[in-house]
mmCIF file of C-alpha atoms in Angstrom:
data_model
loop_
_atom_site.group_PDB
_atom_site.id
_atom_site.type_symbol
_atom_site.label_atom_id
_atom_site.label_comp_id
_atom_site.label_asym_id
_atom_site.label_seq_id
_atom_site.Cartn_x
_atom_site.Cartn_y
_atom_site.Cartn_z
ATOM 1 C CA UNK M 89 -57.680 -222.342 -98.393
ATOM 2 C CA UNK M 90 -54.259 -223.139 -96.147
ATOM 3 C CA UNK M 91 -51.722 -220.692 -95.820
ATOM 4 C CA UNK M 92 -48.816 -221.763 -94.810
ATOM 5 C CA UNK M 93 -45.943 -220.022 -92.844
ATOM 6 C CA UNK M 94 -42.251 -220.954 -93.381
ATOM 7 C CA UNK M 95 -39.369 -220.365 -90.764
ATOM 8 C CA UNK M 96 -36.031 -221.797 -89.676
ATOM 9 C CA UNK M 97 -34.093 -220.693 -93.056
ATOM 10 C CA UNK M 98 -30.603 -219.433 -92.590
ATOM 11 C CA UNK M 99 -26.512 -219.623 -93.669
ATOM 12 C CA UNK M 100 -24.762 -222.548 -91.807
ATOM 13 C CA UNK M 101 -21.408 -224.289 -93.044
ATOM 14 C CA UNK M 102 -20.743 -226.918 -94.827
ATOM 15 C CA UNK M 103 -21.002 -230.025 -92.296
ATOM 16 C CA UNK M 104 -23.731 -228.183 -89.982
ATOM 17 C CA UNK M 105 -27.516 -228.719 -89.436
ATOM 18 C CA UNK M 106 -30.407 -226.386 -89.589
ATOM 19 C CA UNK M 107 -34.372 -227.031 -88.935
ATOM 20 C CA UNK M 108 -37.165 -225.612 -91.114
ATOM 21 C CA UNK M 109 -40.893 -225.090 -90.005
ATOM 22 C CA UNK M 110 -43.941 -225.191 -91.813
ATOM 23 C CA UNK M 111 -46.857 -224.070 -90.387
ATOM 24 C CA UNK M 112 -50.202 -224.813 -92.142
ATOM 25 C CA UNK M 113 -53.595 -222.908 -91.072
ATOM 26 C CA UNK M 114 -55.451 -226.510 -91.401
ATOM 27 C CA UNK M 115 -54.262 -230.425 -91.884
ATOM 28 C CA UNK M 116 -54.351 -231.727 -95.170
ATOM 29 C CA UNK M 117 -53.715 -234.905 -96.654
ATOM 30 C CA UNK M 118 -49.797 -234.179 -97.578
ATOM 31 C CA UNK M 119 -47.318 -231.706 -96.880
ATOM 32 C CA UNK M 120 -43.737 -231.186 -98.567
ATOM 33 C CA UNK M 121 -41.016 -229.160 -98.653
ATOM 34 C CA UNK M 122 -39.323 -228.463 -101.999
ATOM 35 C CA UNK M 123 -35.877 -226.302 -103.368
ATOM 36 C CA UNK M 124 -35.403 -224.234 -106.609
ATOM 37 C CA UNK M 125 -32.503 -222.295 -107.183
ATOM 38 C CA UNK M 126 -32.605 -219.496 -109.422
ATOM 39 C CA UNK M 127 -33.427 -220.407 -113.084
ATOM 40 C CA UNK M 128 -33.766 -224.365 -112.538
ATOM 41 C CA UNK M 129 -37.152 -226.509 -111.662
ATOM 42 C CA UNK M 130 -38.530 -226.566 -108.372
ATOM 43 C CA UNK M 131 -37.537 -230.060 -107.079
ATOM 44 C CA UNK M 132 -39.238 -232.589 -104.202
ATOM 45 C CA UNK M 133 -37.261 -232.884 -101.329
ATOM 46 C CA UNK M 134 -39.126 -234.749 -98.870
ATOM 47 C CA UNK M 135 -43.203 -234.959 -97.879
ATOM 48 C CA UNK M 136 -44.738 -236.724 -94.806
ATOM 49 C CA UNK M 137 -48.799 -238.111 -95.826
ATOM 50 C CA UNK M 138 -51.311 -237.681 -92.942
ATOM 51 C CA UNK M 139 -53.735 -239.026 -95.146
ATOM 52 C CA UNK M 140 -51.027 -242.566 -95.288
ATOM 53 C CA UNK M 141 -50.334 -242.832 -91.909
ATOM 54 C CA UNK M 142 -47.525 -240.379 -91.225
ATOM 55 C CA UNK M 143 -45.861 -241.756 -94.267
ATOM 56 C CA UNK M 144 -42.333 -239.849 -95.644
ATOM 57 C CA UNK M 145 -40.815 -240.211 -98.363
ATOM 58 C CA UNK M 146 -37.217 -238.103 -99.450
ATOM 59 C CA UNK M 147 -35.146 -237.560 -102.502
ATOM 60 C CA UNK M 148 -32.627 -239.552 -102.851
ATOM 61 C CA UNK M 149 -30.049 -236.561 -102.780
ATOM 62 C CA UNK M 150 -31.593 -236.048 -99.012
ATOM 63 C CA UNK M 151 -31.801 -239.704 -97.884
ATOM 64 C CA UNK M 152 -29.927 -240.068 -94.831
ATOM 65 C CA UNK M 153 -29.196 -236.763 -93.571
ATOM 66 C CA UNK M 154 -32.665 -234.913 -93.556
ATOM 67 C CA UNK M 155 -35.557 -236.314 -91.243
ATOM 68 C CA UNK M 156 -39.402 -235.027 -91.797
ATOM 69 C CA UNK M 157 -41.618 -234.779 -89.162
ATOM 70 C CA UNK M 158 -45.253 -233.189 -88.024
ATOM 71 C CA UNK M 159 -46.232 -232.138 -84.548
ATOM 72 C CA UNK M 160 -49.038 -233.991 -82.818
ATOM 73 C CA UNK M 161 -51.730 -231.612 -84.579
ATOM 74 C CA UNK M 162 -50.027 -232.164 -87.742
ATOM 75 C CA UNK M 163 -50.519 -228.702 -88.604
ATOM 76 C CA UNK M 164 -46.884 -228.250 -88.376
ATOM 77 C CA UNK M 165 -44.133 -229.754 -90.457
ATOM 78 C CA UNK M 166 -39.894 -229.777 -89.785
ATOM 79 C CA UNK M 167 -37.630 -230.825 -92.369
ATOM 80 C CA UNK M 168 -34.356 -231.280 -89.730
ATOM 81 C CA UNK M 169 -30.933 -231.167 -92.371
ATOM 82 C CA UNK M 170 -27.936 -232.483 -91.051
ATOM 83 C CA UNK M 171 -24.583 -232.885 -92.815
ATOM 84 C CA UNK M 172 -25.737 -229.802 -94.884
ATOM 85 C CA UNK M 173 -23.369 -229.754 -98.034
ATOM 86 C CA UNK M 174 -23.041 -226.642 -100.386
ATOM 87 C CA UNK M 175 -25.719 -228.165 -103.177
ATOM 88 C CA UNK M 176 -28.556 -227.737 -100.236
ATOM 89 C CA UNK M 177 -28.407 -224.204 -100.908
ATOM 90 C CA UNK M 178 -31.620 -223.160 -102.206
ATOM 91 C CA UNK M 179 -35.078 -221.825 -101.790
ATOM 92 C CA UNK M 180 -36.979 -224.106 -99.466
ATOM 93 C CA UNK M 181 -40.634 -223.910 -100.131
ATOM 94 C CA UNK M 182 -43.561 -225.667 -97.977
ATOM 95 C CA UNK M 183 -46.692 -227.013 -99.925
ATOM 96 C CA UNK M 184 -50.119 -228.392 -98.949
ATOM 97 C CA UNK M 185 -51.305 -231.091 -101.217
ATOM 98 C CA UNK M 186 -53.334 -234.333 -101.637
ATOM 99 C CA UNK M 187 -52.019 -237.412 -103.212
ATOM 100 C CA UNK M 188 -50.642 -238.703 -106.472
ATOM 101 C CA UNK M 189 -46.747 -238.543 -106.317
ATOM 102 C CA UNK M 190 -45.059 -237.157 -103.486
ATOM 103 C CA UNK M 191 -42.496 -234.801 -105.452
ATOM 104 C CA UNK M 192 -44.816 -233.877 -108.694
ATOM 105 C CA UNK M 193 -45.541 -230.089 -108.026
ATOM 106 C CA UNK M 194 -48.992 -230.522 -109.668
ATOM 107 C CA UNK M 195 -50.279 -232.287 -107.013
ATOM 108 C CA UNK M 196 -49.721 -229.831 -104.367
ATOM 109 C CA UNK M 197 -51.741 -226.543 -104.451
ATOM 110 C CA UNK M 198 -51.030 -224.643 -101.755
ATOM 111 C CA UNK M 199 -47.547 -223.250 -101.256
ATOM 112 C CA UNK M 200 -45.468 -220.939 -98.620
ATOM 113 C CA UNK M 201 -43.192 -217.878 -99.323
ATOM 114 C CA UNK M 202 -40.147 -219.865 -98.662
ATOM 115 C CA UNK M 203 -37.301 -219.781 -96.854
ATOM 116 C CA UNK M 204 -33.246 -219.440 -97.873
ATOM 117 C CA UNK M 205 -30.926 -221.467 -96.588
ATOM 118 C CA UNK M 206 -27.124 -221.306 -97.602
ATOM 119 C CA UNK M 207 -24.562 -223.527 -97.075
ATOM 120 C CA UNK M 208 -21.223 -222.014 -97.547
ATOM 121 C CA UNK M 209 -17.804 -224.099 -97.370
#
């Protein structure tokens, strides 16, 4: 089992930056971060692969302007967003995973509460 504990989630304006946390009760091979809003699919957003290296890999929505990163235990993960715009509003989740493709949902089993974070212009 990993739980893991989400934090960082919040309203900021258009333009400005905000840092998520992920904290995960064990390493695992991958951890993500992924966004649904209400009544669409829960989509990849970026994931960093202890199990690669420290490899990261981002949407292509994100490139750019958010940066993944883990601590030196690598049991916790930041997603820092910069240049926020309005479509970054959603629910940011956290997941614990193994491999197969970074933003496929089915690889990934373990998954936070989330956090909100909205971007108003």
């Amino acid at each position: 089992q990993v739980q893991l504990v989400e934090s960082g989630g919040g309203s900021v304006q258009v333009g400005g930056s905000l840092r998520l946390s992920c904290e995960a009760s064990r390493s695992t091979f991958s951890l993500g971060w992924f966004r649904q809003l209400p009544g669409k699919v829960r989509e990849g957003v970026a994931a960093i692969r202890r199990g690669e290296g420290g490899r990261t890999y981002y949407a292509d929505s994100v490139k750019g302007r958010f940066t993944i990163s883990q601590d030196n235990t690598e049991n916790t993960m930041y997603l820092q967003m910069n240049s926020l715009k309005s479509d970054d509003s959603a629910m940011y989740y956290c997941a614990a995973g193994g491999g197969g493709g970074w933003s496929d949902r089915a690889n990934y089993k373990y998954w936070g509460q989330g956090t909100q974070v909205i971007v108003a212009s």
